[in-house]
CSV table of C-alpha atoms and ligand atoms in Angstrom, one decimal:
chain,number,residue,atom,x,y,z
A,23,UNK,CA,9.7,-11.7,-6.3
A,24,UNK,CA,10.4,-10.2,-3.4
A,25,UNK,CA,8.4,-6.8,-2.0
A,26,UNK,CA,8.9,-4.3,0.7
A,27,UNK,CA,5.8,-2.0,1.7
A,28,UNK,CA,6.6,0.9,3.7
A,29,UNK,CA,3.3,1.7,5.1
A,30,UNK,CA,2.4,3.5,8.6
A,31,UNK,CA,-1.2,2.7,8.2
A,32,UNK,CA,-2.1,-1.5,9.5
A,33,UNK,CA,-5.0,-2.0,7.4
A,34,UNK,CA,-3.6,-0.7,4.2
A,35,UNK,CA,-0.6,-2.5,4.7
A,36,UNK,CA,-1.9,-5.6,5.4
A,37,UNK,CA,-4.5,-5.3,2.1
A,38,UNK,CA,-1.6,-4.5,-0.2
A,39,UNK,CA,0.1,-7.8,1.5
A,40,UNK,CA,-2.4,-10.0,1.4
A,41,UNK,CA,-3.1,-9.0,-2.3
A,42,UNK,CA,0.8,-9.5,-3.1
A,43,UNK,CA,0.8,-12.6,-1.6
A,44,UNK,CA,-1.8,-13.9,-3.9
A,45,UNK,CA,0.9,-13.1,-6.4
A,46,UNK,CA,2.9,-15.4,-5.1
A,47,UNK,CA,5.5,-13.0,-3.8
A,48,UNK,CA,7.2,-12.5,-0.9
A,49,UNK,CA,6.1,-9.6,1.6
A,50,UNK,CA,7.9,-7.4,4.5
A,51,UNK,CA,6.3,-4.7,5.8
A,52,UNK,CA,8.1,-1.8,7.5
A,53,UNK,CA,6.0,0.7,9.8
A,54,UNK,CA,7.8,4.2,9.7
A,55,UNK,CA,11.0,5.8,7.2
A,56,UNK,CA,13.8,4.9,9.5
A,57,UNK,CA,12.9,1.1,9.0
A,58,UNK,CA,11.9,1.2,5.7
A,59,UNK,CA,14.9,3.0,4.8
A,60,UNK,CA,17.3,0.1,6.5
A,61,UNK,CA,15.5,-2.4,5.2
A,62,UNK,CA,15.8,-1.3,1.6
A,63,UNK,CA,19.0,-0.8,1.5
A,64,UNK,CA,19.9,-3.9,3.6
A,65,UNK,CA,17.4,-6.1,1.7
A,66,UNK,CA,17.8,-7.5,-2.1
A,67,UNK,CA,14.1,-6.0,-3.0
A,68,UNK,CA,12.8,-6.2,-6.4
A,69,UNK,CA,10.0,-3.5,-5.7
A,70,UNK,CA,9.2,-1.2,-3.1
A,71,UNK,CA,5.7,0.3,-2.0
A,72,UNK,CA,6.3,3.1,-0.1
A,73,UNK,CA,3.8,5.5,1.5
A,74,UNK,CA,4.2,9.3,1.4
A,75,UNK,CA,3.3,9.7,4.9
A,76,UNK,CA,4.8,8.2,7.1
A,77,UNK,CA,6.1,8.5,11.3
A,78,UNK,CA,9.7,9.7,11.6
A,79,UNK,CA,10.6,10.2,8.6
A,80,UNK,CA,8.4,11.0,5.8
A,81,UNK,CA,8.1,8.8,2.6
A,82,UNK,CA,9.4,11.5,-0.1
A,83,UNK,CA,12.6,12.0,2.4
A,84,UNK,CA,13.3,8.4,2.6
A,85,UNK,CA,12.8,8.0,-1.4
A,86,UNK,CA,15.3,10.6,-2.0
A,87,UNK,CA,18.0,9.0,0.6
A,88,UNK,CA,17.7,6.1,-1.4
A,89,UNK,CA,18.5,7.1,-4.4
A,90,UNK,CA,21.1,9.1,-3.2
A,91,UNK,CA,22.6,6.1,-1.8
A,92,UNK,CA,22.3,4.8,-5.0
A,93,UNK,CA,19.3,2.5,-5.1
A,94,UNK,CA,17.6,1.3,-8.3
A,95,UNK,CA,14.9,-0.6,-6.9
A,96,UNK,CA,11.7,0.0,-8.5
A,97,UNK,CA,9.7,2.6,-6.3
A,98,UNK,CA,5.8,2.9,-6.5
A,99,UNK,CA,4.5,5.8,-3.9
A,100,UNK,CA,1.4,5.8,-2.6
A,101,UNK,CA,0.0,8.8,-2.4
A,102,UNK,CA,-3.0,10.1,0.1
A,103,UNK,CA,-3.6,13.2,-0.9
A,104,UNK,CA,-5.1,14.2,-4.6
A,105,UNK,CA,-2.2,16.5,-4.7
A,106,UNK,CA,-0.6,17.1,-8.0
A,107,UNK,CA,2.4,18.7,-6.3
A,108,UNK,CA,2.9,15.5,-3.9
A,109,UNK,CA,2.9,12.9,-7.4
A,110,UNK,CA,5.6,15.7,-9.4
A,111,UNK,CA,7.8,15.6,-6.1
A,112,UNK,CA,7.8,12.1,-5.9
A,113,UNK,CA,8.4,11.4,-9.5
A,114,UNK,CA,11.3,14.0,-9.3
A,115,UNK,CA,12.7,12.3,-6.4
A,116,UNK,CA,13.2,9.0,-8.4
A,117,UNK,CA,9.4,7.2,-7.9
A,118,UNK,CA,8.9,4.9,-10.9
A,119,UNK,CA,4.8,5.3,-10.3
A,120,UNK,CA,2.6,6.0,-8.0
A,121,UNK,CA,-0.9,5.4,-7.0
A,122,UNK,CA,-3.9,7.3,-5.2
A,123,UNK,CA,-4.9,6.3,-2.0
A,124,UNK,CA,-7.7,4.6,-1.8
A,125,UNK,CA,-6.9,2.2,-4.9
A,126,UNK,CA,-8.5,-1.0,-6.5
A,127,UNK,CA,-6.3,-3.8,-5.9
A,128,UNK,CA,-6.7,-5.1,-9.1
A,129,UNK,CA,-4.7,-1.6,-9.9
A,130,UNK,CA,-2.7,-2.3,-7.7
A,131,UNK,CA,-1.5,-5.8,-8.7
A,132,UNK,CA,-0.9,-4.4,-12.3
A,133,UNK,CA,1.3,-1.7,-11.6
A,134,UNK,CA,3.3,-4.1,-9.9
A,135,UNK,CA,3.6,-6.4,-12.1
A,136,UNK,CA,3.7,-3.8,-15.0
A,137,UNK,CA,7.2,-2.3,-12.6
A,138,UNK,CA,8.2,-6.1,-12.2
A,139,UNK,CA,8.3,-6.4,-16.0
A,140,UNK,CA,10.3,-2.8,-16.7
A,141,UNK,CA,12.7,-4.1,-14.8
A,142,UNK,CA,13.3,-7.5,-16.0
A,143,UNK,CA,14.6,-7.5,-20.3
A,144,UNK,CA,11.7,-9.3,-20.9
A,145,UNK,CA,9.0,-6.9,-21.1
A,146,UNK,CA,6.0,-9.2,-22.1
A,147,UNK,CA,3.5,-10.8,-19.7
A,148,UNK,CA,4.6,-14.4,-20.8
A,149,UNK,CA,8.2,-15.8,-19.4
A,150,UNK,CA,9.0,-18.7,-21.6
A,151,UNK,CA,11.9,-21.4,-21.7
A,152,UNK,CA,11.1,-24.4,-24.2
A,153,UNK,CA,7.9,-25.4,-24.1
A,154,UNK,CA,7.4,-23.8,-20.8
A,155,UNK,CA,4.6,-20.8,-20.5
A,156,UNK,CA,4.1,-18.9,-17.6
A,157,UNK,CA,1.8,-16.0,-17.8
A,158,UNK,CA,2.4,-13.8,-14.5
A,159,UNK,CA,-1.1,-12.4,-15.2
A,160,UNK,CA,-3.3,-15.2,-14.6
A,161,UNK,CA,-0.8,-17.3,-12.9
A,162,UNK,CA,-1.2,-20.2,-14.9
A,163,UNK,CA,2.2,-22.3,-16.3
A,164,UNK,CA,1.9,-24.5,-18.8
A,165,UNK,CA,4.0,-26.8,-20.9
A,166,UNK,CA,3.4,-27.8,-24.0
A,167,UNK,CA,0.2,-26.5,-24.2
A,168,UNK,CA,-0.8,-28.7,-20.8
A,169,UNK,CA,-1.4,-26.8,-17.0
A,170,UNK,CA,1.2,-27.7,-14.6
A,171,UNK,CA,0.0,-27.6,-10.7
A,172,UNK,CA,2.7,-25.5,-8.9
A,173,UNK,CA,2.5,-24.6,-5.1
A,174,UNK,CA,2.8,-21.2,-4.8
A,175,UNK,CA,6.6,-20.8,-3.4
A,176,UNK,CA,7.5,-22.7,-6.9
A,177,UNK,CA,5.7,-21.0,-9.0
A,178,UNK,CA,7.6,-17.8,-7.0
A,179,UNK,CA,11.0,-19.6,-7.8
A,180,UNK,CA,10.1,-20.7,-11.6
A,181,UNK,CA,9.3,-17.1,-11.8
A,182,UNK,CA,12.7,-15.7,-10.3
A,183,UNK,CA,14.6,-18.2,-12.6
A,184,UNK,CA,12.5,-17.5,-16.0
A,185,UNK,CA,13.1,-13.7,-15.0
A,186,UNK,CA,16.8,-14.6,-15.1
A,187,UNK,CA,16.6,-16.9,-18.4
A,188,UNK,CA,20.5,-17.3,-18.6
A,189,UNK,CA,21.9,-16.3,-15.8
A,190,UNK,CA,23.4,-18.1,-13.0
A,191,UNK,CA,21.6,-17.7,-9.9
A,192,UNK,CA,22.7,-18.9,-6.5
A,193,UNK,CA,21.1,-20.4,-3.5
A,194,UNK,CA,21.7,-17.1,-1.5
A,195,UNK,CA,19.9,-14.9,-4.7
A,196,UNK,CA,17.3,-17.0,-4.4
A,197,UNK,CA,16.6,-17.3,-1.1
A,198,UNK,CA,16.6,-13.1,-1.0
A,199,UNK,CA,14.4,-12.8,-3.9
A,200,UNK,CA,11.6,-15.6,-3.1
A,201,UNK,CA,11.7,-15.8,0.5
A,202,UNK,CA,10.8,-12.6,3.2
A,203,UNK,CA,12.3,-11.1,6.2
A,204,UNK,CA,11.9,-14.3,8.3
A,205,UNK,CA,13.1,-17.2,6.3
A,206,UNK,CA,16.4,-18.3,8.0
A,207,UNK,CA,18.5,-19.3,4.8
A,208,UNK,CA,18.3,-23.0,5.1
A,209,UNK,CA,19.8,-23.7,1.7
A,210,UNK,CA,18.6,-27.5,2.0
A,211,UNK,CA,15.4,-26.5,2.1
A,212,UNK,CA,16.1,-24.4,-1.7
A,213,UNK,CA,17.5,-27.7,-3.4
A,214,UNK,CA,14.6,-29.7,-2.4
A,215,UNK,CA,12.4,-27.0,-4.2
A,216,UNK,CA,14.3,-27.1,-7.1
A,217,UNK,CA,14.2,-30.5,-7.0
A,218,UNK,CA,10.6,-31.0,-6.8
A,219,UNK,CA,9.9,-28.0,-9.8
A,220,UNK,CA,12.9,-29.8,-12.1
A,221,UNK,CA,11.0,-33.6,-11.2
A,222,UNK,CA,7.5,-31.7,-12.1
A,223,UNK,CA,8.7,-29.6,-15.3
A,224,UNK,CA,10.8,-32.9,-16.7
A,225,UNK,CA,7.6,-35.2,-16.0
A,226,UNK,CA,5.3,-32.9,-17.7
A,227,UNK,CA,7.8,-32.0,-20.6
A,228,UNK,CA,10.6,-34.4,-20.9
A,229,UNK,CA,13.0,-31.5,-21.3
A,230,UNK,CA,15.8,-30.1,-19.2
A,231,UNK,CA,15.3,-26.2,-18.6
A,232,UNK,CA,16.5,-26.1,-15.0
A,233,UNK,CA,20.9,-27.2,-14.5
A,234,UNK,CA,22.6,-27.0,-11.5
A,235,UNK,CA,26.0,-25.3,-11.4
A,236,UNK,CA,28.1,-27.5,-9.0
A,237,UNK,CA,28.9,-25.6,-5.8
A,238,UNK,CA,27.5,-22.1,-7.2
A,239,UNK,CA,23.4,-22.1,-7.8
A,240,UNK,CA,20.8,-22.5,-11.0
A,241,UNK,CA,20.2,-21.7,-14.1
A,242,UNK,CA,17.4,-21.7,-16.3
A,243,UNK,CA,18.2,-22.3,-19.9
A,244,UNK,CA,16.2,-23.2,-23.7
A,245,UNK,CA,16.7,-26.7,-24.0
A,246,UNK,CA,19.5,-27.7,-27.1
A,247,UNK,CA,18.0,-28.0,-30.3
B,302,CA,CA1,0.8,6.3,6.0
């Protein structure tokens, strides 16, 4: 999925990359409000990470002009101060969750993925489709009952499409939702992707999940009984 951290600070920005990386996500990082503020609202974000303080424009201002434009994105503020005051404002101001600074990462991966989930209709841990399993804690997908290798950007789409179970998703969705900032929308580069997950999923478990829509994107489906 895709991630925006709006975070002043280098090292703490980079830590709460690297460790959303490992999740097989894709990252931007803006450096003050003004930025972070365009970028959500030009982006297609599934979460945001947003720091309280922040240059320019602080992080509880830019929440509120965001939701006031009308954003849903998932917010989770992270917050420097132990202040009680700072965590009610935020939540007021339309934060989903927060988190004290400093944090475990292991925290901080599970809020994430516990936002990721409230978001999606399927609120478990496990996305399914046949005899597909992927569990988005441990990472691991397997059909059948047997572990499937993935590379990490298609474990990233599987988990966009299973996410989506049913719904038509295009080339241009999934290029915004598994691919950062600098990825330059090469929609050839998407189909052989898919291709290569559909070839891996049908060798492992002989079944169809992932159909093309001609000349409008994926879906990912149960098989037909
Ligand atoms: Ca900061």
């Amino acid at each position: 999925m895709r991630i925006l951290v709006i975070e002043d600070e280098k090292e703490v920005a980079s830590l709460v990359q690297r460790a959303l990386l490992q999740e097989s996500h894709a990252v931007d990082v803006a450096e003050d409000g003004p930025q972070g503020e365009e970028m959500s609202l030009a982006e297609a974000y599934d979460l945001i990470i947003l720091d309280l303080m922040l240059p320019k424009k602080n992080g509880l201002a830019v929440l509120k002009t965001l939701r006031r434009e009308g954003l849903a994105t998932p917010v989770l503020l992270l917050t420097a101060r132990d202040e009680v005051s700072d965590r009610v404002a935020g939540l007021d101001a339309g934060a989903d969750d927060y988190l004290g600074k400093p944090f475990a990462v292991a925290e901080l991966r599970a809020r994430v993925r516990a936002l990721l989930r409230r978001q999606s209709d399927n609120k478990a841990s496990l996305l399914s489709a046949g005899d597909l399993v992927m569990d988005t804690v441990s990472h691991e997908v397997r059909i059948g009952g047997n572990h499937l290798e993935l590379t990490s950007r298609e474990y990233a789409i599987l988990e966009y499409l299973l996410r989506n179970k049913g719904r038509l998703l295009t080339k241009g969705m999934i290029a915004e939702h598994v691919w950062d900032y600098h990825f330059d929308s090469d929609f050839n580069l998407i189909e052989v992707y898919i291709r290569r997950l559909r070839q891996k999923i049908e060798q492992a478990g002989r079944q169809r999940l992932i159909h093309t829509v001609r000349n409008s994107g994926y879906v990912i489906r149960e098989p037909e009984a």
